[in-house]
Every structure is written in C-alpha cells, then in structure tokens.
Amino acid sequence: MGKLDKIAFVPLDERPCNYEFPYLLAQGTGIHMARPPMEMMGLKKRPGDTDRLWSWLEEQSMDADGAVISLDTLLYGGIIPSRLHDLEHPQVAERLQRLRSLKERNPDLKIFAFQLIMRCPQYSIADEEPDYYADWGREIFRKGLISHRSELGIATGEELEELSDIERRLPAEILEDYMHRRSVNIGVIRDVLDLIAEGLIDFMIFPQDDSAPYGHTAKDQQKVRAMISELDLELTTYMYPGADEVGCTLLARMINDSKHKVPLVYPRMSAVQGPFVTPLYEDRFFYESLKYQIMAAGGLITSSAEEADLILIVNTPGETMMEAESQKHAFFSYDVYRNIIELVEYGNYMLRHKGKPVAAADVGYANGADQKLVKLLKQKEMLFDLAGYAGWNTSSNTLGTVIAQSMLYLHFGRTSQHLDFLALRYAEDLCYCSVVRMGLNLGEVEAMGLSKFELDGQRGEVSRMVRKRVAQELEERVNGGKGRVEITDCYMPWNRTFEVGLSVRYHLSEH
C-alpha cells in the first residue's frame, strides 16, 4: 500500500487495551486514527450500537487509506456480546455484507480485520460468559474436552465416566443454547472467509482467546483451519492465540506495509527451554506463537543479531508458566532454569555498544510483569531507552503490544508519545497488575464490603486507592534520575479489579 494518512479503527471493545492502546500508539506517527465515540461502544455485557458503528465506519472510510476493524464489534457489539447474543446466522450475515459498501465507495481502502474464535473457559464464572456459566461452565468445558478426546480415541476410562455423569446432569437447553451460538459464530466465519477470497478483506486474523489443545474451541479451530486451506487463504489469513492485542498488531502491519518495510527481529530468550513452554491460556509452544506475532505485525524472525533491525529480549519461564501473583514465592524453575541477568546484560550490550534498538517482552508470568526483570532494567537505566516493553495478561497479549510498539519506534523514534506509552506499561503491567491488584484481591476489597468482580463503580473509592498505590509503586520501582511517571487519570473500566484504566505522562529530568 502507498501513503497512509488516515486509518479508520473499530476496536474490539471499550476497555483501554482495545480502545486506547492502538490509538495511543498511533499518536506521534503523523497518521490520523479515527475511532468511534465511546457512547457508540458497549459496556461489558451490553453490546455496542452496531447500526451506528457501521454508519460511522462507512462515513470515516470514505477518505481513509486503511481500516483496522474488529468484526466482533460490528457484528455482535463487542467481544463479550459475541458470546451472549441471540442472533441467527442470516441476521449476522446481512450485517457482514455492509463491508462491501466500504470498498465500493473507496476502492483503494485497505481493510485489515480480525474476528475471534469463541472461547470456552474451564471454570464456572459468568463474569464474561452467559449467566448459566456460573453454574455449568466447568461442565460445558469438560464435556467439550472429553468428547474431543473420545473422538480422537485418547479419552481415559475415568474421563468417559466423568462425561456420562456430566451428560446426566447438564441441562439440555443450556448446552443447546451454548452450542447454537458457537455454530452461528462459525457459520459467520465461513462468510468472512468468502469475503477474503473475493479480495474484499486484504488481511485477516482469527485470534484465539484462552485456547486449549482439546475442547470446543480447539474443534472450531480445526474447522476454520480446514476452510482456510480449502480456499487457499493461508498467506492472508492467520490464526493463533491472542485477542486484546490485535488492534496494535494490525496497526503496525499497516504502517510497515505503507513503508514497504519488513522489520527483522532477533529474539533472545532468558531460558533454553523458554521456546518450548506452552504459556497459560494458550495451546502451543511459545516460539510458534512468537513467529506468528512478529509475522502478523509485518516482520520476520531473523537468525542473527547482526542483520536484525530489532533485538527482542524475551523473559520466558524456565519450565512452566505461573501467574504473576506467585512471584513472591521462590520457584526452582524460575530461579535456576532461566537467566534474566544474562538477558538484561545482553540487551544492555546490544543497546549501548552495538546501537541496536532493544525491546523487552516480559512473558515470564501470566497477568503481570516480572518485578525482578524491571528492577534489573532500572538498575541498567534501560527502562526509557527501550524500543518497547509489555508484561500484561496472556503471553500473546504482551507479545502483540511490545512488537507493535517497537516496530513503530523503528519508523518514528523516541517521541514523547513513545515514552508515555512505555510509562503506561510500567504503571499498569508492573505496578498495577503485578503488585497493587494482588493486595486488592487478597482481601482489601472484601474488607470494603465489595468483591473483585463488583467494585464501587468506575470512579469510586477503589479507583482513588488504586491511583495512590500505583503512584507509590512507580516512585519505588520506576522513577529515578532520568525522569518520572505522573498519573493523570485512573478508573476501573469494568468495575472489577482485573483491569485498570490509567493515563500517564513521562517527565524527563531537567539535568
């Protein structure tokens, strides 16, 4: 693609990771990224206004060079509504056909889209699923998993007994509701593939949120993979673990495309077994997802640091991935099977002595930063000299974010917006996800008569407490001689502890 002055962007939902991150990354690039006003977006289980979102997109696309769009938002009203809707296939298929009008009005528009393969969590919590998931979620997941293993002839006798017990207890109408929605969603994916084959969508990602090797989601992936192959779409349609980072990934790909650049990335791991760890909530070895994440953003892995445009230091687990909250305990595999000191020394050497851009993918733990890694980066005064950093949620969420940020850094350099985004990552991924949230979940919100799934509103007492705590952690773990991070806003987007909405600014020291 040629010039890129304007991108029309439809996010996956209204949370900051989807609505803000790609938008923040686009600032400082000279590209105008238009996004729908917040009132058109949904709120968690309440779907966005799909009619208004389509009209907005049709209008904004007329003079745009590219569109980065979440089909889940345009078809169902967002990521959670895609798991809750009562729509039948023809209704959704009709909405999808509105994509045609975008290219009819603007034939040069490049459309990069993404659509999730519906997840199937393995626990009974209805926070992001249909209400009946609170009672039957675990059973729905286990039924899918054991049935799949049974079809493959690898289910154990014990599993088959568990399956017949579940089939006796699980209400038929609940299973039917759940499976019907899955089949509608897969039917629509078939329609989307036809549009890709027609050339209407230029590049497509089917990310898998919370995937596992067996079960309903794994079987749906097999179906989609077979359709992609049947239509010869492998080179324009990717499928790999991820979700909330894809807006950033597609923005980076569009910019790389417009500049006719394929950044070469050299990944350096903290652990020899790191590439072979299967991260939590994912279905394959880490290294396979890493290849996809770099490729999806428009780059390629290179085998030598010499020819690399970017060095990616990757803090992997040494053996098995744990949750970030577990790092207050010593774990042999984290202390002995990996070497983050060497990782930081290597990154520092490449940055200071070889003049190479260096980014840090902090995927040692799920759902938060590795406090030790950030401590070492601070000691080396590298925190704000990096091309990118991330350490939040799943391994793929982190990878997509840091790869996108660092690829933009290769084109646009150390802008104030770049420094602000680094500051946001340290405030959120380290200070909130890895430190402050743990305290909230370990009884602090209960002591206030609340629960981690239901706080006192987006801007209640909890949000004020979080702001104060994150500021204290920034002071201790991030701020230093070179500069400091100031929090300008803090709220709780979904009125629960899992995510935080922060706005920050990085102030360079005067001297």
Phi, psi and omega in degrees: 000157183268234184298153180222091181260330184218135175239131171269125188238121175249109184285164181289328170194191189268358179292154183305321182301329181263319186275324187262313190305308181298323181296316179296320179295328181287338179293140180087002178258349185082001179261134176275117177255111179270134176228154183295147175300147184305328184290345175278337183284165179276191171219100180055254183280348178274121184291154172291168182275093189298323179298313180292324179296318177297313181299318178300314182295319179300318181291313183291333183284342186300324180243019179269155175269332181214159175228129174249111191228138172272114178291332178299325179287317183287330184267321187241346181099008177140177185293314182289315177302335178293344178259358188236348192294162176247024185282150173263162185307313183301323180296316182289320181299324180293318177300317183300325184296345178295343176301329182301321184296332181298315181280335177295319181281332183219083186300338181273356182296129175266124181252116173250119187234164174212152182208132185281151165269123190303133183277171176217087184298154186265016182232160180267079175225131185261010185307319182237014184232177174304153185304325182293349180295337179297326182263328192236007185302312182300319181293319179298317180296311183295324178299315179297316183294311184290321178301317180297313180294327178293317177301326181275357179074023182239010179285140179278165178301320180298317180296319182294325175296316179299320180298314182291329175296315179298317182296332176289322189267325188289117182302133185301321185292331179289313179298320181296317178300314184295313184289328179295316180296320177300319184288325175299313183298320179290323177301320180291325177299323177300317179297321179297317180300323177297322179292326177293315180300327180284346181091009182284325174253127186277327178208142188221140172236131170253090181282153180247114181275125178053067183265164178214159185293333180230157175122188185303314184292318180298321180292321177297321177300318180301317180299313183294319179300319180295320180294318180300317182293317181299325181265005180057045185252014187304326186278346180244359185225110182255151176220120182198168182295141178153184174180285191288355180259354193292329176302318179294316181301313183289329174298313180298319180297318182296319180292316177301317178302313185293334180262004180053044181240142172238092182298136178262128186245129176253110180273135177240121187267154176276346185221140181294330178271355184311313182299338186257008174280136171268111184297155174305144177068015179231172192237013184205168177305143181308317188296330179292320177292323179302316179301314180297315184298320180289317179295318182298328179277000176099010180247186175217153174282138175243154186269357178225144178294329183304312185269000184286143170276336186216134172261125179251106175277128189242114180271090181267165169292165178275337184210292180240139180280136177246168173286150183302329183291347182278354189286356175284348175260150175282137175232126182308315185293331178280324184277329190247326185271007175215165184223088183282343177293314178297322181300313181290319178299319180295313180300316180297318180297314181296324181287309188277323187261330182255351178066027181268140171298133182235132176238157181239118174262109186264083183248027178296322181234159171273147172064039173152162184285160173272109185301325181292318180300313183294324177301314181293320178298323179292317180301326179275002183055039182261344191312315185254014172255359181283153175282344179180156175207142169204154178197057185232157174048232183276165178306316182289326175302315179296310183302311183300323182290311184289325180293316179298312182300316185287331176291323175294324177300322179300326181272322193244350174077199191271068180285167177294328179293324177297315180295322178296322181290321174301315180301320179297319180296317180293322180294317186273304188290320180272296191291317181276297189298320189269340184237296190294317183300325181301315179298318180300317184282341182268030172119346183294317181288327176297320180297337178268006180079021181241181173228163183293345176265348180215101181267197182259044176097168182297326185231048180265201182300321181300316182296324178292321178295317180299315181302315182295316182294316181297321178298320178296317180293322177300317181302317185280321192255341189235309185297146181192199185303326186279333183171179181216158181256129178249133177273126180255344177200153178206126175211169182250096193305316182251024176054036177217171185279344191301316179237158179233150174252109182242143166240133182224163174225139177262127178251116176290144177293151183294316186284000000 
